[in-house]
Coordinates of C-alpha atoms and ligand atoms in Angstrom, one line a residue:
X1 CA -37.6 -30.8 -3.5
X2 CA -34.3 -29.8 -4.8
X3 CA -31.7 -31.5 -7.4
X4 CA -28.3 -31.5 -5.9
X5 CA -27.0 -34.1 -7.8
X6 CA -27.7 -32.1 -11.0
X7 CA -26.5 -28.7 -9.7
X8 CA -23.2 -30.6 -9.0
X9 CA -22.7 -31.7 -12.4
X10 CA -22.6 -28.3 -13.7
X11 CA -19.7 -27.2 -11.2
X12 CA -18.0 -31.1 -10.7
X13 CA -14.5 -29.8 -12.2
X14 CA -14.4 -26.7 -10.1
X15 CA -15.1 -28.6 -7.0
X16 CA -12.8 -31.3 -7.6
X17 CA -9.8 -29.3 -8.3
X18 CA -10.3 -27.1 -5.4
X19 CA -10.8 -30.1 -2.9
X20 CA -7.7 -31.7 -4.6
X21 CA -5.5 -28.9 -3.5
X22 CA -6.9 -28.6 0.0
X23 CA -6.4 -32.2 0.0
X24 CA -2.8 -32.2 -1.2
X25 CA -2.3 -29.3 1.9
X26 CA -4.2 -31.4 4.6
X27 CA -5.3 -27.9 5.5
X28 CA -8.9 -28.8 6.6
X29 CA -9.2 -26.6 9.3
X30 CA -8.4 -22.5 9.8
X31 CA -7.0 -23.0 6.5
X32 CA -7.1 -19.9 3.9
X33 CA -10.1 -21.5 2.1
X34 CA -12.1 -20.2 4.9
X35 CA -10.4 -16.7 5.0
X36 CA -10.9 -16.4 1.2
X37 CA -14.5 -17.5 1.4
X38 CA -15.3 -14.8 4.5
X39 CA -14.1 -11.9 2.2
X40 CA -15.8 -12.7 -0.9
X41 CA -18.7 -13.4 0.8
X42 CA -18.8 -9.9 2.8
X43 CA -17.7 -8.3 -0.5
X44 CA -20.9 -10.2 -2.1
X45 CA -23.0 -8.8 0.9
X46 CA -21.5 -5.8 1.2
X47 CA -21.1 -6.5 5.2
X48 CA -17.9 -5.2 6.7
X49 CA -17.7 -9.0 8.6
X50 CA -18.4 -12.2 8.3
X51 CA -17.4 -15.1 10.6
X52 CA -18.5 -19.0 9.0
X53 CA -19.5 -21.3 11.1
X54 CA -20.8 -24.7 11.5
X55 CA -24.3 -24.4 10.4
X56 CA -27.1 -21.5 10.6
X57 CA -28.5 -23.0 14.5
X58 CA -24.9 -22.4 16.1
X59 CA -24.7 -19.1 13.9
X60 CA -28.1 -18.0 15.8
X61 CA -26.7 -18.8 19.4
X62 CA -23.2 -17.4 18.7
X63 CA -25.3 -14.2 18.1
X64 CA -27.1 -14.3 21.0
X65 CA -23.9 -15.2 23.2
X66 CA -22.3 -12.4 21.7
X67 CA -24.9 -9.5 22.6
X68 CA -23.9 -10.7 26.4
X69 CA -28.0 -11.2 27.0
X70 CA -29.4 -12.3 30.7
X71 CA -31.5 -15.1 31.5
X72 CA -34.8 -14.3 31.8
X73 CA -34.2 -11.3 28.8
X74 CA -37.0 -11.4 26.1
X75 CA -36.5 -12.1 22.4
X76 CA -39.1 -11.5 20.0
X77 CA -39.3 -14.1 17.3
X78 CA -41.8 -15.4 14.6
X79 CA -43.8 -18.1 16.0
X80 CA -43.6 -19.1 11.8
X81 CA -40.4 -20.9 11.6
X82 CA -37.6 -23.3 11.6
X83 CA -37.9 -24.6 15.4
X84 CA -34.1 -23.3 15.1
X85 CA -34.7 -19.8 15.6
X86 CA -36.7 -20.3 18.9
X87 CA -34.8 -23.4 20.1
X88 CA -31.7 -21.4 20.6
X89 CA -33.2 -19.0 22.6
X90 CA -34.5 -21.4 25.0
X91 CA -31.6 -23.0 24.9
X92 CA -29.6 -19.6 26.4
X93 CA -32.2 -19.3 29.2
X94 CA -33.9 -16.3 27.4
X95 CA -37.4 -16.1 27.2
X96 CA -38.8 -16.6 23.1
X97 CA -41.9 -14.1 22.8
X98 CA -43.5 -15.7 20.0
X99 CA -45.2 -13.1 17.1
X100 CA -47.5 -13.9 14.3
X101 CA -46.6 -12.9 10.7
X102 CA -48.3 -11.6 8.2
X103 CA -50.7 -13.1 6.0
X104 CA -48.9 -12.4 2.7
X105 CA -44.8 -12.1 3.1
X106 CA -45.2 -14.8 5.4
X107 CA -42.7 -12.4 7.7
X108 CA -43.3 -10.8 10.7
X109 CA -43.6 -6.6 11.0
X110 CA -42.9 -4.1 12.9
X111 CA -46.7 -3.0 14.0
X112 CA -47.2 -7.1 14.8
X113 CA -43.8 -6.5 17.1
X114 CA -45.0 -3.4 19.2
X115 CA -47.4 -4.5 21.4
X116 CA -44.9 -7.9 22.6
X117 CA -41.8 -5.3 23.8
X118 CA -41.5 -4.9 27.8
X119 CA -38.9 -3.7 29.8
X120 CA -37.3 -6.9 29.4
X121 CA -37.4 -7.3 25.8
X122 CA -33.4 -7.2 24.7
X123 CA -33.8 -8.4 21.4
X124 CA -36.0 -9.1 17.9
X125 CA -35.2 -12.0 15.9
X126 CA -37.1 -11.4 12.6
X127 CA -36.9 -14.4 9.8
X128 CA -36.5 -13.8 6.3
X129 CA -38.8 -16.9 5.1
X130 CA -39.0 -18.4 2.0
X131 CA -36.6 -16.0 0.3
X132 CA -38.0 -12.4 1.2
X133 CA -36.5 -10.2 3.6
X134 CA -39.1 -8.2 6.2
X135 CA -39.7 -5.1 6.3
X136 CA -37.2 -4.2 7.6
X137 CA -36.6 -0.1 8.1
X138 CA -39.9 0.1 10.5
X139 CA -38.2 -3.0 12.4
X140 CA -35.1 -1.3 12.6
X141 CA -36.4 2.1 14.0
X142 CA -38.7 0.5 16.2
X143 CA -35.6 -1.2 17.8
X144 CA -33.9 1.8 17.6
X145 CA -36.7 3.3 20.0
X146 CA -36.8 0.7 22.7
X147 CA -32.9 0.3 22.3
X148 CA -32.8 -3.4 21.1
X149 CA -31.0 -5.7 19.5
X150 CA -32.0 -7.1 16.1
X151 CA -30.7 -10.6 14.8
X152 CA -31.9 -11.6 11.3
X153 CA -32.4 -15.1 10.6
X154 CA -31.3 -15.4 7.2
X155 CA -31.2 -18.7 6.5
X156 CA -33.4 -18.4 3.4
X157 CA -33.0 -15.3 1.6
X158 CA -29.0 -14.8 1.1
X159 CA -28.8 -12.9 -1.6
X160 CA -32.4 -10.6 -1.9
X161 CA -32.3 -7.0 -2.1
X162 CA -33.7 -5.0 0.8
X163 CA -34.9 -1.6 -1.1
X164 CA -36.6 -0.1 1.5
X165 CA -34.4 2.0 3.4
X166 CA -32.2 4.7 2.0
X167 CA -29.9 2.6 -0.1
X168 CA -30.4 -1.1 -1.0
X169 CA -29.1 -3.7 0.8
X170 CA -28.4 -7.4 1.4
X171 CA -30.9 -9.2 3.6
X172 CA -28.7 -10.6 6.4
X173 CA -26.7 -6.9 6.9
X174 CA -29.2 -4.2 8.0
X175 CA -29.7 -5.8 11.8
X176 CA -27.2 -5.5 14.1
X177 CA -25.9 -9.2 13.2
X178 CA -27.4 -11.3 10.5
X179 CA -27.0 -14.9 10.5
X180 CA -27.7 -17.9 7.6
X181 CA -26.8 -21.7 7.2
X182 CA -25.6 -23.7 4.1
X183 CA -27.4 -26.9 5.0
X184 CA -27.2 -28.2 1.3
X185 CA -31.0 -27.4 0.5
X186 CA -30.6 -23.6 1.1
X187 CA -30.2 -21.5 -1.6
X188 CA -26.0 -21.1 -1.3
X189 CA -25.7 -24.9 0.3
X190 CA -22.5 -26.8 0.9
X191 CA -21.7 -30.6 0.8
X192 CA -22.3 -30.8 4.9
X193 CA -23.1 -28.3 7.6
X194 CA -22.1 -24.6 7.5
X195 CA -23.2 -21.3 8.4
X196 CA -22.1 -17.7 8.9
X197 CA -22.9 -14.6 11.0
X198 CA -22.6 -11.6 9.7
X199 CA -22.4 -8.2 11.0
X200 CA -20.8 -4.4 10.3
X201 CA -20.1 -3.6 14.0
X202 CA -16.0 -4.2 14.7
X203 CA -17.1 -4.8 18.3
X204 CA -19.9 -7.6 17.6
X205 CA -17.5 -9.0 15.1
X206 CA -14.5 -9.6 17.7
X207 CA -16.9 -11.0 20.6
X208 CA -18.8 -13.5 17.9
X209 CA -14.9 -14.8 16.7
X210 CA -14.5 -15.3 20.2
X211 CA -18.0 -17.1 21.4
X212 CA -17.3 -19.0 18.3
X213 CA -13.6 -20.1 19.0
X214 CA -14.0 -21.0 23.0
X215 CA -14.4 -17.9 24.4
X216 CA -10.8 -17.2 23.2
X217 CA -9.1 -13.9 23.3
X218 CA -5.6 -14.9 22.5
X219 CA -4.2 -18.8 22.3
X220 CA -5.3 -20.3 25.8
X221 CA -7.0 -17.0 26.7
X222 CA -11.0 -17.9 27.7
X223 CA -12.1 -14.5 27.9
X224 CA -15.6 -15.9 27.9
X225 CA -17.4 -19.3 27.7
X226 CA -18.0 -20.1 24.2
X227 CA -18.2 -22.8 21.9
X228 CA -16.7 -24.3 19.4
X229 CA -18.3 -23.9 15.7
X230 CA -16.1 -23.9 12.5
X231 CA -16.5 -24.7 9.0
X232 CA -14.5 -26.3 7.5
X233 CA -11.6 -25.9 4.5
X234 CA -13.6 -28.3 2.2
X235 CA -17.3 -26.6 2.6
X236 CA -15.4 -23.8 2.4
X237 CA -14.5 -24.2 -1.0
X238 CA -17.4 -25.5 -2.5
X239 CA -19.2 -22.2 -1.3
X240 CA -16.8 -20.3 -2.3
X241 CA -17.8 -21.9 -5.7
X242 CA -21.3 -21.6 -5.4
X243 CA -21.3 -18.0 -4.3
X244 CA -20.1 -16.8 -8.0
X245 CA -23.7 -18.6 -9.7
X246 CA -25.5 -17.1 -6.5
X247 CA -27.7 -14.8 -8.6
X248 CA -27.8 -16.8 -11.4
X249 CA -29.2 -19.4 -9.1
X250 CA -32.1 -17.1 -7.9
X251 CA -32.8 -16.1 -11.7
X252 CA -33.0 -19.8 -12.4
X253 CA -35.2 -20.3 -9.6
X254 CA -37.3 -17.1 -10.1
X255 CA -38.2 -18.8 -13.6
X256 CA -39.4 -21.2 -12.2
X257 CA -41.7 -19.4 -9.8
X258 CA -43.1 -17.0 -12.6
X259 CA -44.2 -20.5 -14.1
X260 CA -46.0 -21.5 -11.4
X261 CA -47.7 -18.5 -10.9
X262 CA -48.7 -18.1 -14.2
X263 CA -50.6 -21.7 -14.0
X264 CA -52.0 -21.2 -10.8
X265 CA -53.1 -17.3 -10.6
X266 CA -56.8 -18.8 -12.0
X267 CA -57.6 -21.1 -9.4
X268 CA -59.6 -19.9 -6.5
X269 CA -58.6 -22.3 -3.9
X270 CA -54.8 -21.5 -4.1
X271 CA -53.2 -18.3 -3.7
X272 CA -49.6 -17.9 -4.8
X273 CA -47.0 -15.8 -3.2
X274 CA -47.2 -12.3 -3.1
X275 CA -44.2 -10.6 -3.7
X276 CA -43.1 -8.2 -1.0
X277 CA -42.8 -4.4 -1.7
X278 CA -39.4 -3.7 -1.0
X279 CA -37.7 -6.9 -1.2
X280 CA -36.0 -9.3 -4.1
X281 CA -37.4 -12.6 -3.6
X282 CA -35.0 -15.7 -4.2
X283 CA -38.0 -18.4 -3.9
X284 CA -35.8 -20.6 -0.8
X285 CA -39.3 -21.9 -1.2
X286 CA -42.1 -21.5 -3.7
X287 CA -45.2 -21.8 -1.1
X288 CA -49.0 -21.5 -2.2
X289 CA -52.1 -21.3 0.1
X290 CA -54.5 -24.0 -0.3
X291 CA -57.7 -22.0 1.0
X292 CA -60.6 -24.7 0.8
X293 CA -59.6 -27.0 3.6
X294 CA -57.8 -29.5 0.9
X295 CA -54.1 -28.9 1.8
X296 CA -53.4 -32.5 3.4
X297 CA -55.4 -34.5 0.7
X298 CA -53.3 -32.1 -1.9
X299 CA -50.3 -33.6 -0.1
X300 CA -51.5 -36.9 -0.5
X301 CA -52.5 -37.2 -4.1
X302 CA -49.0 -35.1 -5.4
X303 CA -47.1 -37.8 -3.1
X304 CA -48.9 -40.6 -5.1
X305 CA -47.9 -38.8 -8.2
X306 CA -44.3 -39.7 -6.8
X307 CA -44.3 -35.2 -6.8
X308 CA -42.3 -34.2 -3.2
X309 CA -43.8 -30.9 -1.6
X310 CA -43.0 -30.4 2.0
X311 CA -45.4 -28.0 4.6
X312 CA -43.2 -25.3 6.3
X313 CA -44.7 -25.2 8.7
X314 CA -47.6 -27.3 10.0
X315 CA -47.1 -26.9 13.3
X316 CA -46.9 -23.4 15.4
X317 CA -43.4 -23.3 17.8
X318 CA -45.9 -22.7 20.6
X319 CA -47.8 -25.9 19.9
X320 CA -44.2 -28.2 20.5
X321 CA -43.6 -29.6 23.8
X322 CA -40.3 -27.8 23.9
X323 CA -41.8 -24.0 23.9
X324 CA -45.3 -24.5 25.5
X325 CA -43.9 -23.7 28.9
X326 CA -43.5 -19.8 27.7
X327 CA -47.5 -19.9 27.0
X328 CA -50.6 -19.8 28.1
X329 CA -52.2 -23.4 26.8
X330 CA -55.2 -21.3 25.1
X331 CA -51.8 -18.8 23.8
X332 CA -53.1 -18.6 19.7
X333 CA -51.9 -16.5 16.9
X334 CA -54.5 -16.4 14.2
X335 CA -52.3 -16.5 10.9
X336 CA -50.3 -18.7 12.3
X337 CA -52.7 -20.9 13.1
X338 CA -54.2 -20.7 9.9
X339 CA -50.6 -20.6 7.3
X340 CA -49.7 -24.2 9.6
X341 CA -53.1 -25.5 8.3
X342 CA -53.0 -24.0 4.4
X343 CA -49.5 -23.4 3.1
X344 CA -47.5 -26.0 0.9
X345 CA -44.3 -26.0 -1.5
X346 CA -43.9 -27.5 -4.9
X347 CA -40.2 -28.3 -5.8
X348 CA -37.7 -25.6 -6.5
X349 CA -34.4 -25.4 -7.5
X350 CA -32.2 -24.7 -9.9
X351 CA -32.1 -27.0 -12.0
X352 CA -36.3 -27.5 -13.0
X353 CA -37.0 -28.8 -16.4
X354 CA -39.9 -27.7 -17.9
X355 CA -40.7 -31.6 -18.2
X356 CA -40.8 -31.4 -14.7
X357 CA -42.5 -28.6 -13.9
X358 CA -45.5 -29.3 -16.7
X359 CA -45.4 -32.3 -15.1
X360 CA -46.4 -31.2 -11.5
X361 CA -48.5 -28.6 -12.5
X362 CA -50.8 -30.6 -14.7
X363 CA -51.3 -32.8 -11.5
X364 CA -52.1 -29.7 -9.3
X365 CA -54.2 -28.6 -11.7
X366 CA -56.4 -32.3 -12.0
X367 CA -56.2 -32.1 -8.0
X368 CA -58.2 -29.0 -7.9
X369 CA -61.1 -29.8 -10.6
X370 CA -61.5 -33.3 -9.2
Ligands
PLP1 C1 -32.3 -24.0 8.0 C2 -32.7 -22.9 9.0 C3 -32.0 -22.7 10.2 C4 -30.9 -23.7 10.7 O1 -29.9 -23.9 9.9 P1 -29.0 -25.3 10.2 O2 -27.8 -25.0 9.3 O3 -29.8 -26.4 9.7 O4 -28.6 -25.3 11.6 C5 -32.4 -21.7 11.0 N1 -33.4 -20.9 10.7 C6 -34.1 -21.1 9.5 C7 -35.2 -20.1 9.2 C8 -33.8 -22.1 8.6 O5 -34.5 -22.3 7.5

């Protein structure tokens, strides 16, 4: 799905001479590749703060920890996602009110969140999937409204452009607290695990660095329990790397995408992504709609053509084991239900040939006239 080993190639110098002066100062923790990384990233973002951290599931908790929520509080979250966003919730004792998305973006909205918010509700956790951000300014007034909290899971669209509030802004800054990972398949990956939270409020940003860092307030100080979740000098560095070629990444992988469209916009049974409104899109993933029924025997014959494609997601989070206890068993969302049974996504990266791509097109292609 993506070519890592040929993304590294282009930056291999870079990276080496970086981790041979982290290596030389054996400083592989809280060193000032981390530091240096934060700042250019919030200067990238144009987020007053941003804390890295192991990966993007710990980034989601610390959040939560840090907004001080009660058991028993309500979170609204897509039910449309990485099991991540919903497991962490669960895993604080707060109760995950699952939403459906829309049928386009893929992302949940503001008039889908309405109806779900209670006296308990503390919190909306919206996910930016595939590489769009939500729609974000009815989100944020909504919240405003009811006095909530909103996290955005950003694990897949670092780097889009949010135009529709007054000014433009980074997907991951216009919540209270944004969060994202750099699992090595996201967009800005690193060599391991990492993540980062984000956030413009100097309060938030002093109780995350502490959740994050034990609970500590000062050395030996547990203000609060926390946990421990760092990254470390050496990701550090490589992201620090990546984050220059960030945008030329997304163009490389918006070619792409335009390419794919153009070969499929003729074939009835797939539908390709719509683009959303007010939001960049930096194709995390390029996912089509397979609307006859075919999508698993799809699977099957690419697979046999040796071409990867993965199904985010074929399963709803209220259909696992692990969350069916917050609903009803006949609990269904209908787009939901019906993106788990139709959606599927071609490679993507940044590093495509055309060979490639010609390649897995003209087998998509044979797959729907047969
Ligand atoms: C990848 C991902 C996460 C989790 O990130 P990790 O670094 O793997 O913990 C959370 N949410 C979404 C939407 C993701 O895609």
């Amino acid at each position: 799905m993506v070519d890592l080993i040929g993304q590294y190639q282009e930056i291999k110098n870079e990276v080496k001479e970086r981790f041979e002066e982290i290596l030389d100062t054996a400083m592989f923790i809280n060193g000032p590749a981390v530091k240096q990384f934060e700042r250019n990233l919030s200067q990238y973002l144009s987020v007053d703060h941003t804390i890295a951290c192991a990966n993007g599931t710990d980034a989601l908790q610390i959040a939560l920890m840090a907004l001080g929520l009660k058991p028993g509080d309500e979170v609204i979250v897509p039910a449309f996602t990485y099991v991540a966003t919903t497991e962490v919730i669960a895993l604080l004792g707060l109760t995950p009110v699952m939403v459906d998305v829309d049928p386009k973006t893929f992302n949940t909205t503001a008039d889908l969140i309405k109806p779900l918010i209670t006296e308990k509700t503390k919190a909306i956790v919206p996910v930016h999937l595939f590489g769009q951000c939500s729609e974000m300014a009815p989100i944020m007034a909504l919240a405003q409204n009811h006095h909530l909290y909103v996290i955005e899971d950003n694990a897949q669209a670092i780097g889009a452009d949010y135009s529709g509030g007054a000014s433009s802004q980074k997907a991951g800054t216009i919540g209270h607290i944004g969060t994202t990972s750099f699992f090595p398949a996201k967009n800005l990956g690193c060599y391991g695990d990492g993540g980062a939270i984000f956030t413009n409020d100097d309060d938030l940003n002093q109780k995350i660095r502490m959740v994050a860092n034990h609970g500590q307030s000062k050395r030996y100080h547990h203000a609060v329990v926390g946990v421990n979740s760092r990254l470390d000098s050496l990701q550090a560095a490589v992201l620090d790397i990546k984050l220059k070629y960030l945008d030329d990444y997304a163009k490389a992988r918006n070619i792409v995408a335009s390419k794919y469209d153009d070969a499929f916009e003729n074939i009835e049974e797939l539908s390709t992504p719509v683009r959303s409104k007010n939001s960049t899109h930096v194709f995390h993933q390029y996912t089509l709609k397979m609307t006859n029924g075919r999508r698993d025997e799809m699977i099957q014959y690419l697979n046999a053509q040796d071409i990867p494609c993965g199904i985010y997601y074929p399963i709803p989070l209220y259909k696992q084991g692990a969350f069916e206890k917050y609903v009803d068993s006949s609990f269904e969302l209908p787009v939901t239900e019906e993106l788990c049974k139709s959606v599927f996504s071609l490679p993507i990266h940044t590093e495509m040939t055309d060979e490639i791509q010609d390649y897995i097109i003209h087998h998509v292609k044979i797959f729907c006239n047969s």
